[in-house]
Amino acid sequence: KNEVEQSPQNLTAQEGEFITINCSYSVGISALHWLQQHPGGGIVSLFMLSSGKKKHGRLIATINIQEKHSSLHITASHPRDSAVYICAVRGETSGSRLTFGEGTQLTVNP
Amino acid sequence: NAGVMQNPRHLVRRRGQEARLRCSPMKGHSHVYWYRQLPEEGLKFMVYLQKENIIDESGMPKERFSAEFPKEGPSILRIQQVVRGDSAAYFCASSLFRGPNEKLFFGSGTQLSVL
């Protein structure tokens, strides 16, 4: 079992739909990152969370430390949101290492 | 303020050759991380460097791989005697500081293909 599990692996949505991507992890963490990787390969850091909730535009990220679970929500999805979304955690005892989930491939159709 | 710059974007090497991947962090950033993404796999941590020092290389293969971040110039990930299994996308990221609120900025990656 991977330390970081994401679901779903693949997600197809219609433009305008509300999207949720989930991330579960099995270790105590000091921080959790949500990343976006575009088809060209470039990676953008969306959020870094250690507790609670953060919002940026149409993106919302939440984390429940007790349940070892985080969600990334996209409201009013758009085709340009199509990308791979990656959850990564920094373990409490892993120093500088990030452990990554396998990613969720999101496709938003017009 | 340019972002994290990686070059080359694509690198083709034959088995046995050396590959040198460069990463220029964002201006003022002294923390650099290298990650590898094998085909159809997730990202994996390789090494964390702070100017002139290797802080954590626990994700680096024991042989053929080395990394440096000199006082002047970019960080270099060096792979000697490349093999087909080294074919992957190599990403670097930089940050201004380490800590709970550390924000990472990623480069566009170098796609290494070993023939």
mmCIF file of C-alpha atoms in Angstrom:
data_model
loop_
_atom_site.group_PDB
_atom_site.id
_atom_site.type_symbol
_atom_site.label_atom_id
_atom_site.label_comp_id
_atom_site.label_asym_id
_atom_site.label_seq_id
_atom_site.Cartn_x
_atom_site.Cartn_y
_atom_site.Cartn_z
ATOM 1 C CA LYS A 1 0.000 0.000 0.000
ATOM 2 C CA ASN A 2 1.364 3.398 -0.993
ATOM 3 C CA GLU A 3 1.846 6.001 1.702
ATOM 4 C CA VAL A 4 -0.232 8.407 -0.397
ATOM 5 C CA GLU A 5 -3.342 7.225 -2.210
ATOM 6 C CA GLN A 6 -5.366 9.368 -4.565
ATOM 7 C CA SER A 7 -8.826 8.786 -5.953
ATOM 8 C CA PRO A 8 -10.076 8.660 -8.539
ATOM 9 C CA GLN A 9 -7.183 7.834 -10.866
ATOM 10 C CA ASN A 10 -9.079 9.281 -13.809
ATOM 11 C CA LEU A 11 -11.949 11.719 -13.835
ATOM 12 C CA THR A 12 -13.947 13.067 -16.765
ATOM 13 C CA ALA A 13 -16.344 15.935 -16.226
ATOM 14 C CA GLN A 14 -18.481 18.337 -18.219
ATOM 15 C CA GLU A 15 -17.663 22.002 -18.167
ATOM 16 C CA GLY A 16 -19.256 23.674 -15.174
ATOM 17 C CA GLU A 17 -19.325 20.611 -12.936
ATOM 18 C CA PHE A 18 -18.060 20.599 -9.355
ATOM 19 C CA ILE A 19 -15.058 18.322 -9.024
ATOM 20 C CA THR A 20 -13.545 16.598 -6.008
ATOM 21 C CA ILE A 21 -10.234 14.774 -5.895
ATOM 22 C CA ASN A 22 -9.311 12.868 -2.756
ATOM 23 C CA CYS A 23 -6.015 12.102 -1.082
ATOM 24 C CA SER A 24 -5.448 9.740 1.827
ATOM 25 C CA TYR A 25 -2.133 9.192 3.533
ATOM 26 C CA SER A 26 -0.902 6.779 6.145
ATOM 27 C CA VAL A 27 1.808 8.676 8.012
ATOM 28 C CA GLY A 28 1.886 11.671 10.311
ATOM 29 C CA ILE A 29 2.642 14.713 8.233
ATOM 30 C CA SER A 30 3.934 18.227 8.686
ATOM 31 C CA ALA A 31 2.491 19.481 5.396
ATOM 32 C CA LEU A 32 0.480 18.406 2.361
ATOM 33 C CA HIS A 33 0.854 19.857 -1.122
ATOM 34 C CA TRP A 34 -1.505 19.854 -4.069
ATOM 35 C CA LEU A 35 0.237 20.166 -7.426
ATOM 36 C CA GLN A 36 -1.014 20.541 -10.979
ATOM 37 C CA GLN A 37 0.862 19.005 -13.900
ATOM 38 C CA HIS A 38 -0.131 20.175 -17.357
ATOM 39 C CA PRO A 39 0.042 18.061 -20.523
ATOM 40 C CA GLY A 40 3.325 19.748 -21.421
ATOM 41 C CA GLY A 41 4.770 18.407 -18.173
ATOM 42 C CA GLY A 42 5.191 21.613 -16.189
ATOM 43 C CA ILE A 43 4.253 21.437 -12.508
ATOM 44 C CA VAL A 44 2.598 24.193 -10.537
ATOM 45 C CA SER A 45 2.172 24.216 -6.786
ATOM 46 C CA LEU A 46 -1.477 24.969 -6.006
ATOM 47 C CA PHE A 47 -1.665 24.714 -2.231
ATOM 48 C CA MET A 48 0.401 23.857 0.796
ATOM 49 C CA LEU A 49 -1.703 22.858 3.811
ATOM 50 C CA SER A 50 -1.005 21.855 7.348
ATOM 51 C CA SER A 51 -4.532 22.305 8.671
ATOM 52 C CA GLY A 52 -7.998 23.555 7.759
ATOM 53 C CA LYS A 53 -8.910 24.923 4.392
ATOM 54 C CA LYS A 54 -7.479 27.182 1.697
ATOM 55 C CA LYS A 55 -9.155 28.806 -1.285
ATOM 56 C CA HIS A 56 -7.699 30.328 -4.413
ATOM 57 C CA GLY A 57 -10.117 31.374 -7.113
ATOM 58 C CA ARG A 58 -12.179 28.331 -8.091
ATOM 59 C CA LEU A 59 -9.928 25.951 -6.200
ATOM 60 C CA ILE A 60 -10.486 24.860 -2.608
ATOM 61 C CA ALA A 61 -8.279 22.501 -0.611
ATOM 62 C CA THR A 62 -9.185 20.983 2.716
ATOM 63 C CA ILE A 63 -7.357 18.724 5.092
ATOM 64 C CA ASN A 64 -8.470 16.610 8.050
ATOM 65 C CA ILE A 65 -5.379 15.744 10.056
ATOM 66 C CA GLN A 66 -7.179 13.265 12.346
ATOM 67 C CA GLU A 67 -8.571 11.310 9.403
ATOM 68 C CA LYS A 68 -5.371 11.689 7.344
ATOM 69 C CA HIS A 69 -7.355 12.915 4.380
ATOM 70 C CA SER A 70 -7.346 15.887 2.051
ATOM 71 C CA SER A 71 -9.616 16.958 -0.783
ATOM 72 C CA LEU A 72 -9.138 19.282 -3.706
ATOM 73 C CA HIS A 73 -12.301 20.844 -5.082
ATOM 74 C CA ILE A 74 -12.747 22.704 -8.340
ATOM 75 C CA THR A 75 -15.903 24.744 -8.723
ATOM 76 C CA ALA A 76 -17.347 25.623 -12.138
ATOM 77 C CA SER A 77 -14.800 23.446 -13.925
ATOM 78 C CA HIS A 78 -13.408 24.510 -17.276
ATOM 79 C CA PRO A 79 -11.560 22.648 -20.039
ATOM 80 C CA ARG A 80 -8.381 24.521 -19.105
ATOM 81 C CA ASP A 81 -8.518 22.747 -15.730
ATOM 82 C CA SER A 82 -7.680 19.514 -17.575
ATOM 83 C CA ALA A 83 -4.427 18.307 -16.050
ATOM 84 C CA VAL A 84 -2.975 15.776 -13.628
ATOM 85 C CA TYR A 85 -3.489 16.738 -9.995
ATOM 86 C CA ILE A 86 -0.950 15.384 -7.568
ATOM 87 C CA CYS A 87 -1.080 15.151 -3.802
ATOM 88 C CA ALA A 88 2.237 15.103 -1.939
ATOM 89 C CA VAL A 89 3.000 14.893 1.772
ATOM 90 C CA ARG A 90 5.982 15.784 3.897
ATOM 91 C CA GLY A 91 6.145 13.274 6.720
ATOM 92 C CA GLU A 92 6.825 14.380 10.265
ATOM 93 C CA THR A 93 10.005 12.334 10.335
ATOM 94 C CA SER A 94 10.986 12.433 6.672
ATOM 95 C CA GLY A 95 12.820 15.739 6.776
ATOM 96 C CA SER A 96 12.843 17.274 3.332
ATOM 97 C CA ARG A 97 11.325 14.363 1.431
ATOM 98 C CA LEU A 98 7.979 14.711 -0.291
ATOM 99 C CA THR A 99 6.072 11.503 -0.965
ATOM 100 C CA PHE A 100 3.778 11.776 -3.964
ATOM 101 C CA GLY A 101 0.506 10.189 -4.922
ATOM 102 C CA GLU A 102 0.143 8.696 -8.376
ATOM 103 C CA GLY A 103 -1.930 11.624 -9.552
ATOM 104 C CA THR A 104 -5.478 12.083 -10.805
ATOM 105 C CA GLN A 105 -5.942 12.709 -14.521
ATOM 106 C CA LEU A 106 -8.770 15.225 -14.902
ATOM 107 C CA THR A 107 -10.394 15.856 -18.260
ATOM 108 C CA VAL A 108 -13.039 18.561 -18.516
ATOM 109 C CA ASN A 109 -15.041 18.469 -21.728
ATOM 110 C CA PRO A 110 -16.682 21.570 -23.178
ATOM 111 C CA ASN B 1 11.709 37.476 -11.772
ATOM 112 C CA ALA B 2 12.147 34.405 -13.902
ATOM 113 C CA GLY B 3 10.818 31.128 -12.596
ATOM 114 C CA VAL B 4 12.830 27.991 -12.040
ATOM 115 C CA MET B 5 14.738 27.301 -15.240
ATOM 116 C CA GLN B 6 15.722 23.842 -16.295
ATOM 117 C CA ASN B 7 17.771 22.951 -19.321
ATOM 118 C CA PRO B 8 17.835 21.275 -21.581
ATOM 119 C CA ARG B 9 14.121 20.528 -21.977
ATOM 120 C CA HIS B 10 14.929 17.354 -23.849
ATOM 121 C CA LEU B 11 18.143 15.373 -23.686
ATOM 122 C CA VAL B 12 18.935 12.302 -25.726
ATOM 123 C CA ARG B 13 21.848 10.102 -24.734
ATOM 124 C CA ARG B 14 23.133 6.725 -25.798
ATOM 125 C CA ARG B 15 23.771 4.045 -23.229
ATOM 126 C CA GLY B 16 27.044 4.638 -21.434
ATOM 127 C CA GLN B 17 27.140 8.389 -22.010
ATOM 128 C CA GLU B 18 26.880 11.041 -19.341
ATOM 129 C CA ALA B 19 23.834 13.253 -18.802
ATOM 130 C CA ARG B 20 24.066 16.654 -17.141
ATOM 131 C CA LEU B 21 20.830 18.343 -16.154
ATOM 132 C CA ARG B 22 20.806 21.950 -15.012
ATOM 133 C CA CYS B 23 18.477 23.805 -12.711
ATOM 134 C CA SER B 24 18.606 27.522 -12.002
ATOM 135 C CA PRO B 25 16.402 28.263 -9.001
ATOM 136 C CA MET B 26 14.335 31.369 -8.630
ATOM 137 C CA LYS B 27 16.326 34.430 -7.680
ATOM 138 C CA GLY B 28 17.119 34.420 -3.991
ATOM 139 C CA HIS B 29 16.167 30.771 -3.474
ATOM 140 C CA SER B 30 18.857 28.714 -1.798
ATOM 141 C CA HIS B 31 16.956 25.423 -1.448
ATOM 142 C CA VAL B 32 16.818 23.082 -4.428
ATOM 143 C CA TYR B 33 15.093 19.716 -4.773
ATOM 144 C CA TRP B 34 15.384 17.174 -7.582
ATOM 145 C CA TYR B 35 12.594 14.722 -8.421
ATOM 146 C CA ARG B 36 12.314 11.968 -11.004
ATOM 147 C CA GLN B 37 9.171 10.863 -12.796
ATOM 148 C CA LEU B 38 9.529 7.506 -14.498
ATOM 149 C CA PRO B 39 7.119 6.695 -17.340
ATOM 150 C CA GLU B 40 3.647 5.898 -16.014
ATOM 151 C CA GLU B 41 4.804 6.462 -12.438
ATOM 152 C CA GLY B 42 4.511 9.200 -9.858
ATOM 153 C CA LEU B 43 7.174 11.666 -8.860
ATOM 154 C CA LYS B 44 9.921 10.447 -6.547
ATOM 155 C CA PHE B 45 12.207 12.557 -4.391
ATOM 156 C CA MET B 46 15.883 12.286 -5.251
ATOM 157 C CA VAL B 47 17.941 14.916 -3.435
ATOM 158 C CA TYR B 48 17.709 18.149 -1.479
ATOM 159 C CA LEU B 49 20.513 20.693 -1.648
ATOM 160 C CA GLN B 50 21.180 23.990 -0.024
ATOM 161 C CA LYS B 51 23.879 26.228 -1.464
ATOM 162 C CA GLU B 52 27.086 24.180 -1.635
ATOM 163 C CA ASN B 53 25.683 21.438 0.595
ATOM 164 C CA ILE B 54 23.839 18.190 0.044
ATOM 165 C CA ILE B 55 21.286 18.022 2.837
ATOM 166 C CA ASP B 56 19.388 14.846 1.973
ATOM 167 C CA GLU B 57 20.310 12.446 -0.812
ATOM 168 C CA SER B 58 18.300 9.512 0.468
ATOM 169 C CA GLY B 59 16.352 9.254 -2.783
ATOM 170 C CA MET B 60 19.386 9.117 -5.055
ATOM 171 C CA PRO B 61 20.531 5.818 -6.543
ATOM 172 C CA LYS B 62 23.790 4.832 -4.874
ATOM 173 C CA GLU B 63 25.776 4.637 -8.075
ATOM 174 C CA ARG B 64 26.167 6.814 -11.186
ATOM 175 C CA PHE B 65 24.045 9.699 -9.839
ATOM 176 C CA SER B 66 25.406 12.829 -8.231
ATOM 177 C CA ALA B 67 24.159 16.336 -7.575
ATOM 178 C CA GLU B 68 25.709 19.649 -6.716
ATOM 179 C CA PHE B 69 24.620 23.211 -6.072
ATOM 180 C CA PRO B 70 27.704 25.424 -6.221
ATOM 181 C CA LYS B 71 28.018 28.870 -4.731
ATOM 182 C CA GLU B 72 27.748 30.339 -8.213
ATOM 183 C CA GLY B 73 25.724 28.857 -11.024
ATOM 184 C CA PRO B 74 22.952 26.336 -11.402
ATOM 185 C CA SER B 75 22.379 23.088 -9.594
ATOM 186 C CA ILE B 76 23.564 20.112 -11.643
ATOM 187 C CA LEU B 77 22.198 16.583 -11.605
ATOM 188 C CA ARG B 78 24.758 14.314 -13.205
ATOM 189 C CA ILE B 79 24.101 10.783 -14.389
ATOM 190 C CA GLN B 80 27.123 8.796 -15.486
ATOM 191 C CA GLN B 81 27.004 5.809 -17.823
ATOM 192 C CA VAL B 82 23.302 6.181 -18.471
ATOM 193 C CA VAL B 83 21.124 3.116 -18.970
ATOM 194 C CA ARG B 84 17.690 2.806 -20.565
ATOM 195 C CA GLY B 85 16.072 2.721 -17.134
ATOM 196 C CA ASP B 86 17.260 6.279 -16.506
ATOM 197 C CA SER B 87 14.833 7.527 -19.161
ATOM 198 C CA ALA B 88 12.450 9.766 -17.247
ATOM 199 C CA ALA B 89 11.402 13.333 -16.629
ATOM 200 C CA TYR B 90 13.604 15.074 -14.079
ATOM 201 C CA PHE B 91 12.133 18.040 -12.255
ATOM 202 C CA CYS B 92 13.737 20.474 -9.936
ATOM 203 C CA ALA B 93 12.018 22.779 -7.482
ATOM 204 C CA SER B 94 13.299 25.636 -5.402
ATOM 205 C CA SER B 95 12.145 27.425 -2.296
ATOM 206 C CA LEU B 96 13.089 30.525 -0.395
ATOM 207 C CA PHE B 97 13.138 28.867 3.002
ATOM 208 C CA ARG B 98 12.377 25.603 4.711
ATOM 209 C CA GLY B 99 9.569 25.360 7.164
ATOM 210 C CA PRO B 100 5.855 24.787 7.583
ATOM 211 C CA ASN B 101 4.945 27.493 5.074
ATOM 212 C CA GLU B 102 7.547 26.568 2.474
ATOM 213 C CA LYS B 103 6.262 27.130 -1.063
ATOM 214 C CA LEU B 104 7.857 25.166 -3.856
ATOM 215 C CA PHE B 105 8.349 26.477 -7.368
ATOM 216 C CA PHE B 106 8.925 23.859 -10.033
ATOM 217 C CA GLY B 107 10.826 23.962 -13.270
ATOM 218 C CA SER B 108 9.404 22.603 -16.527
ATOM 219 C CA GLY B 109 11.528 19.498 -16.284
ATOM 220 C CA THR B 110 14.125 17.779 -18.452
ATOM 221 C CA GLN B 111 12.968 14.768 -20.418
ATOM 222 C CA LEU B 112 15.889 12.353 -20.628
ATOM 223 C CA SER B 113 15.719 9.668 -23.282
ATOM 224 C CA VAL B 114 18.381 6.975 -23.322
ATOM 225 C CA LEU B 115 18.732 5.106 -26.610
#
